[in-house]
Amino acid sequence: MLERNVLRLAAGSAVAGVALAATAAGLAGPWDGGQRTAERVRAAAPAATGGAHHGPGAAAPGRGASADRGSAGRAPTPAPSAPAVLAPLTESARPRHAHAPALARTLDQLLRAPGLGAPRTASVVDAATGRQLYGRGEAAPMAPASTVKIATAVAALSALGPDHRLTTTVVAGQDGRTVTLVGGGDPTLDRARLKALAADTAKALRARGAAPTTLTYDTSLYSGPVRHRIGVNDNIAPVTALMTDAGRLDGSAHGPAPRAADPAREAARAFAGLLAAHGVKAPAPAPGRAPSRPVRLAATHSAPLSALVERTLTHSDNDLAEALARATARASRRPASFDGAGAAVRDRLGKLGVPLDGAAFRDGSGLDRRDRVSARLLTALLARAADPAHPRLRPVLTGLPVGGFTGTLRERYTDDSPAAGLVRAKTGTLSGVNALAGTAVTRDGRLLAFAFLASNTPSPYEAQPALDALATALTAG
């Protein structure tokens, strides 16, 4: 209940901000967010594995463990819907940007912060008009870390639409003696849905009078390497089309966690046990392929893609980001692999007419240091998501963490920050890489899209406050 109230408060702040934009009234308030304690600790660790630590459970110096863990197995509540926030941003509300020179001077000074390392780049645009208000090196390709999830999300929504669902099925051969659990690329499949799937399967088998003698599991939806390039890492499970709870072994819902070495096998074993509880006994499951003429026995569906995108962005969910990238690849008739997904994401973004010079998508999550995007590309994607002509992209904005309230910004923009509730942004953290990209509501009610990318940062403890100061400055404009 408290979380819902907080989200309603955050949504109300943003709605009020844009409503005031349409009426030329003033708005002041705070919007800021932050990466969790464990994320900062991971980024500052001297022995970097290349992964971002997007989760709770570790304590920063002088601080206790983060409370942003959530109940085991509880799916994150999607962020508040934004149609009412963005609908007023039309031609009739187009501002004149009288404060652009003063804003440029302020941002120039803040970009000189030593904590941002070098190079550092920036782009700020008016979300209603697409007009650039500020830029410094905005076309330069940079390592984006997890801000690349904005590109992944836009591509997935563009390719599949907000109502698409990821489906896990159980099929049988014509004689019903071989039963196959077919992975549908849904890392959100949990124990409760698997239990229901087993119950439906048992019911279907009894109706057919079939007694299976073989149980297999099919992961052929995906191709290519199963392991991410960073190797074994608590921030991401092996990328396979079949898993439950993203292969997590500690009951957590998001953030870093120990993972199963073979999530597909573990999911199949759990399914076999649940079948047995319903009186359907079969040998231990083995890898296999669905029969050429399958009979569907049962199916379970994920939440709509709109909710999956929101969860991906709010909690920087690496497993779900990779699943979205592969779903995009399949929709684009590309191999559902790291390379195929990267090509598909680029194809989809190209159709939106955004600047892709120098862009490289080596994964969907941003854990790969070879990813490259520009600040200009990120702000262009955010502006597309705010454009009334692209309503299917709206979950990209509603899923962004809210400064001081939700997700990876929950612990930033606190302590009476004037930007709390006015900044929504995706964080990005790798060792030596820090980024922030999202939207900010200004004092006079304008919605700005921004991206700040920094490389060779000396420490996240220095880089994150510097990035937050940049976003906070936008809310005073």
Coordinates of C-alpha atoms in Angstrom, one line a residue, residues 117-300:
G117 CA 36.1 11.9 -15.7
A118 CA 36.8 12.3 -19.4
P119 CA 35.3 12.3 -21.9
R120 CA 31.9 13.4 -20.8
T121 CA 29.0 14.2 -23.1
A122 CA 25.6 15.7 -22.8
S123 CA 22.3 16.3 -24.7
V124 CA 19.2 18.1 -23.6
V125 CA 16.1 18.5 -25.8
D126 CA 12.6 19.8 -25.4
A127 CA 10.4 16.7 -25.4
A128 CA 7.4 18.5 -26.9
T129 CA 9.2 19.9 -29.9
G130 CA 12.4 17.9 -30.2
R131 CA 14.4 21.1 -30.3
Q132 CA 17.9 20.7 -28.8
L133 CA 18.5 23.1 -25.9
Y134 CA 22.0 22.0 -25.0
G135 CA 24.7 19.7 -26.3
R136 CA 28.4 18.9 -25.6
G137 CA 29.9 16.1 -27.6
E138 CA 26.4 14.9 -28.0
A139 CA 27.1 12.9 -31.2
A140 CA 30.2 11.1 -29.8
P141 CA 29.6 7.3 -29.3
M142 CA 30.1 6.4 -25.6
A143 CA 29.8 3.4 -23.4
P144 CA 26.3 3.7 -22.1
A145 CA 26.2 0.9 -19.4
S146 CA 22.6 0.3 -18.5
T147 CA 21.2 3.4 -20.2
V148 CA 21.3 1.2 -23.4
K149 CA 18.2 -0.5 -22.0
I150 CA 16.3 2.6 -23.2
A151 CA 17.3 1.6 -26.8
T152 CA 16.4 -2.1 -26.1
A153 CA 13.0 -1.1 -24.7
V154 CA 12.2 1.2 -27.6
A155 CA 13.1 -1.4 -30.2
A156 CA 11.0 -4.1 -28.4
L157 CA 7.9 -1.9 -28.2
S158 CA 8.4 -0.8 -31.8
A159 CA 8.7 -4.4 -33.0
L160 CA 6.1 -6.1 -30.9
G161 CA 3.8 -3.5 -29.4
P162 CA 2.8 -3.0 -25.8
D163 CA 0.3 -5.8 -25.6
H164 CA 2.6 -8.6 -26.7
R165 CA 3.2 -11.4 -24.2
L166 CA 6.0 -14.1 -23.9
T167 CA 4.5 -17.5 -23.9
T168 CA 5.8 -20.8 -22.4
T169 CA 4.0 -23.9 -23.6
V170 CA 3.7 -27.6 -23.0
V171 CA 3.2 -29.8 -26.1
A172 CA 2.9 -33.5 -26.8
G173 CA 3.4 -35.7 -29.8
Q174 CA 0.4 -37.1 -31.5
D175 CA 0.4 -40.2 -29.3
G176 CA 0.8 -38.1 -26.2
R177 CA 3.7 -40.2 -24.9
T178 CA 6.3 -37.5 -25.2
V179 CA 5.7 -34.3 -23.4
T180 CA 7.9 -31.2 -24.0
L181 CA 8.2 -28.0 -22.0
V182 CA 9.0 -25.3 -24.5
G183 CA 10.8 -22.2 -23.4
G184 CA 9.2 -19.0 -24.6
G185 CA 12.0 -16.6 -23.6
D186 CA 10.2 -15.4 -20.4
P187 CA 12.6 -14.9 -17.4
T188 CA 9.6 -13.7 -15.3
L189 CA 8.1 -17.2 -15.3
D190 CA 7.8 -18.0 -11.6
R191 CA 7.0 -20.9 -9.4
A192 CA 3.3 -20.0 -9.1
R193 CA 2.8 -19.9 -12.9
L194 CA 4.9 -23.1 -13.4
K195 CA 2.6 -24.8 -10.8
A196 CA -0.5 -23.7 -12.7
L197 CA 1.1 -24.8 -16.0
A198 CA 1.7 -28.3 -14.5
A199 CA -1.9 -28.5 -13.3
D200 CA -3.2 -27.6 -16.7
T201 CA -0.9 -30.1 -18.4
A202 CA -2.0 -32.9 -16.1
K203 CA -5.6 -32.1 -16.8
A204 CA -5.1 -32.1 -20.5
L205 CA -3.2 -35.5 -20.4
R206 CA -6.0 -37.1 -18.4
A207 CA -8.6 -35.7 -20.9
R208 CA -6.6 -37.4 -23.7
G209 CA -6.1 -40.6 -21.7
A210 CA -2.3 -40.2 -22.3
A211 CA 0.4 -41.5 -20.0
P212 CA 3.8 -39.9 -21.0
T213 CA 6.9 -42.0 -21.0
T214 CA 9.3 -39.2 -21.9
L215 CA 9.6 -35.6 -20.6
T216 CA 11.9 -33.2 -22.5
Y217 CA 12.5 -29.4 -22.5
D218 CA 13.1 -27.3 -25.5
T219 CA 15.3 -24.2 -25.4
S220 CA 15.7 -23.8 -29.2
L221 CA 14.0 -20.5 -29.3
Y222 CA 17.4 -18.9 -28.6
S223 CA 20.6 -19.5 -30.5
G224 CA 24.3 -18.6 -30.0
P225 CA 26.2 -18.4 -26.7
V226 CA 24.3 -18.9 -23.5
R227 CA 26.7 -17.1 -21.3
H228 CA 27.1 -13.3 -21.5
R229 CA 30.5 -12.1 -22.4
I230 CA 31.2 -11.1 -18.8
G231 CA 31.0 -14.7 -17.8
V232 CA 29.5 -16.0 -14.5
N233 CA 28.1 -13.0 -12.7
D234 CA 25.4 -12.4 -10.1
N235 CA 24.0 -9.6 -12.3
I236 CA 22.8 -12.0 -15.1
A237 CA 21.8 -15.6 -15.5
P238 CA 22.8 -17.8 -18.5
V239 CA 20.7 -16.4 -21.3
T240 CA 18.3 -19.2 -22.1
A241 CA 14.7 -19.4 -23.4
L242 CA 13.6 -21.4 -20.4
M243 CA 14.0 -20.4 -16.7
T244 CA 12.1 -19.6 -13.6
D245 CA 12.6 -16.5 -11.6
A246 CA 15.5 -15.5 -13.9
G247 CA 17.5 -18.5 -12.5
R248 CA 17.7 -16.8 -9.0
L249 CA 18.6 -19.1 -6.1
D250 CA 17.9 -16.7 -3.2
G251 CA 14.2 -15.9 -3.7
S252 CA 14.9 -12.3 -4.7
A253 CA 12.8 -10.5 -7.3
H254 CA 15.5 -8.1 -8.7
G255 CA 19.1 -7.0 -8.2
P256 CA 22.2 -9.2 -8.1
A257 CA 21.8 -12.8 -6.9
P258 CA 23.4 -16.2 -7.2
R259 CA 22.1 -17.9 -10.3
A260 CA 21.6 -21.5 -11.4
A261 CA 24.3 -22.8 -13.7
D262 CA 21.7 -24.4 -16.0
P263 CA 18.4 -22.5 -15.4
A264 CA 16.5 -24.5 -18.1
R265 CA 17.3 -27.9 -16.5
E266 CA 16.3 -26.6 -13.1
A267 CA 13.0 -25.3 -14.5
A268 CA 12.3 -28.6 -16.2
R269 CA 13.1 -30.5 -13.0
A270 CA 10.7 -28.3 -11.0
F271 CA 8.0 -28.8 -13.6
A272 CA 8.5 -32.6 -13.5
G273 CA 8.0 -32.5 -9.7
L274 CA 4.9 -30.5 -10.0
L275 CA 3.5 -32.9 -12.6
A276 CA 4.2 -35.8 -10.3
A277 CA 2.2 -34.0 -7.6
H278 CA -0.8 -34.1 -9.9
G279 CA -0.3 -37.9 -10.6
V280 CA 1.6 -37.6 -13.8
K281 CA 4.9 -39.4 -13.4
A282 CA 7.6 -39.4 -16.1
P283 CA 11.4 -40.1 -16.3
A284 CA 13.7 -37.2 -15.4
P285 CA 13.5 -34.5 -18.0
A286 CA 16.1 -34.3 -20.8
P287 CA 17.0 -31.7 -23.4
G288 CA 15.0 -32.1 -26.6
R289 CA 13.0 -30.5 -29.3
A290 CA 9.2 -30.2 -29.6
P291 CA 7.7 -32.7 -32.0
S292 CA 7.2 -31.6 -35.6
R293 CA 3.4 -31.8 -35.3
P294 CA 2.8 -30.8 -31.7
V295 CA -0.4 -30.9 -29.8
R296 CA -0.6 -28.0 -27.3
L297 CA -1.5 -29.1 -23.8
A298 CA -1.1 -25.9 -21.8
A299 CA 0.4 -22.5 -21.9
T300 CA 1.3 -19.6 -19.6

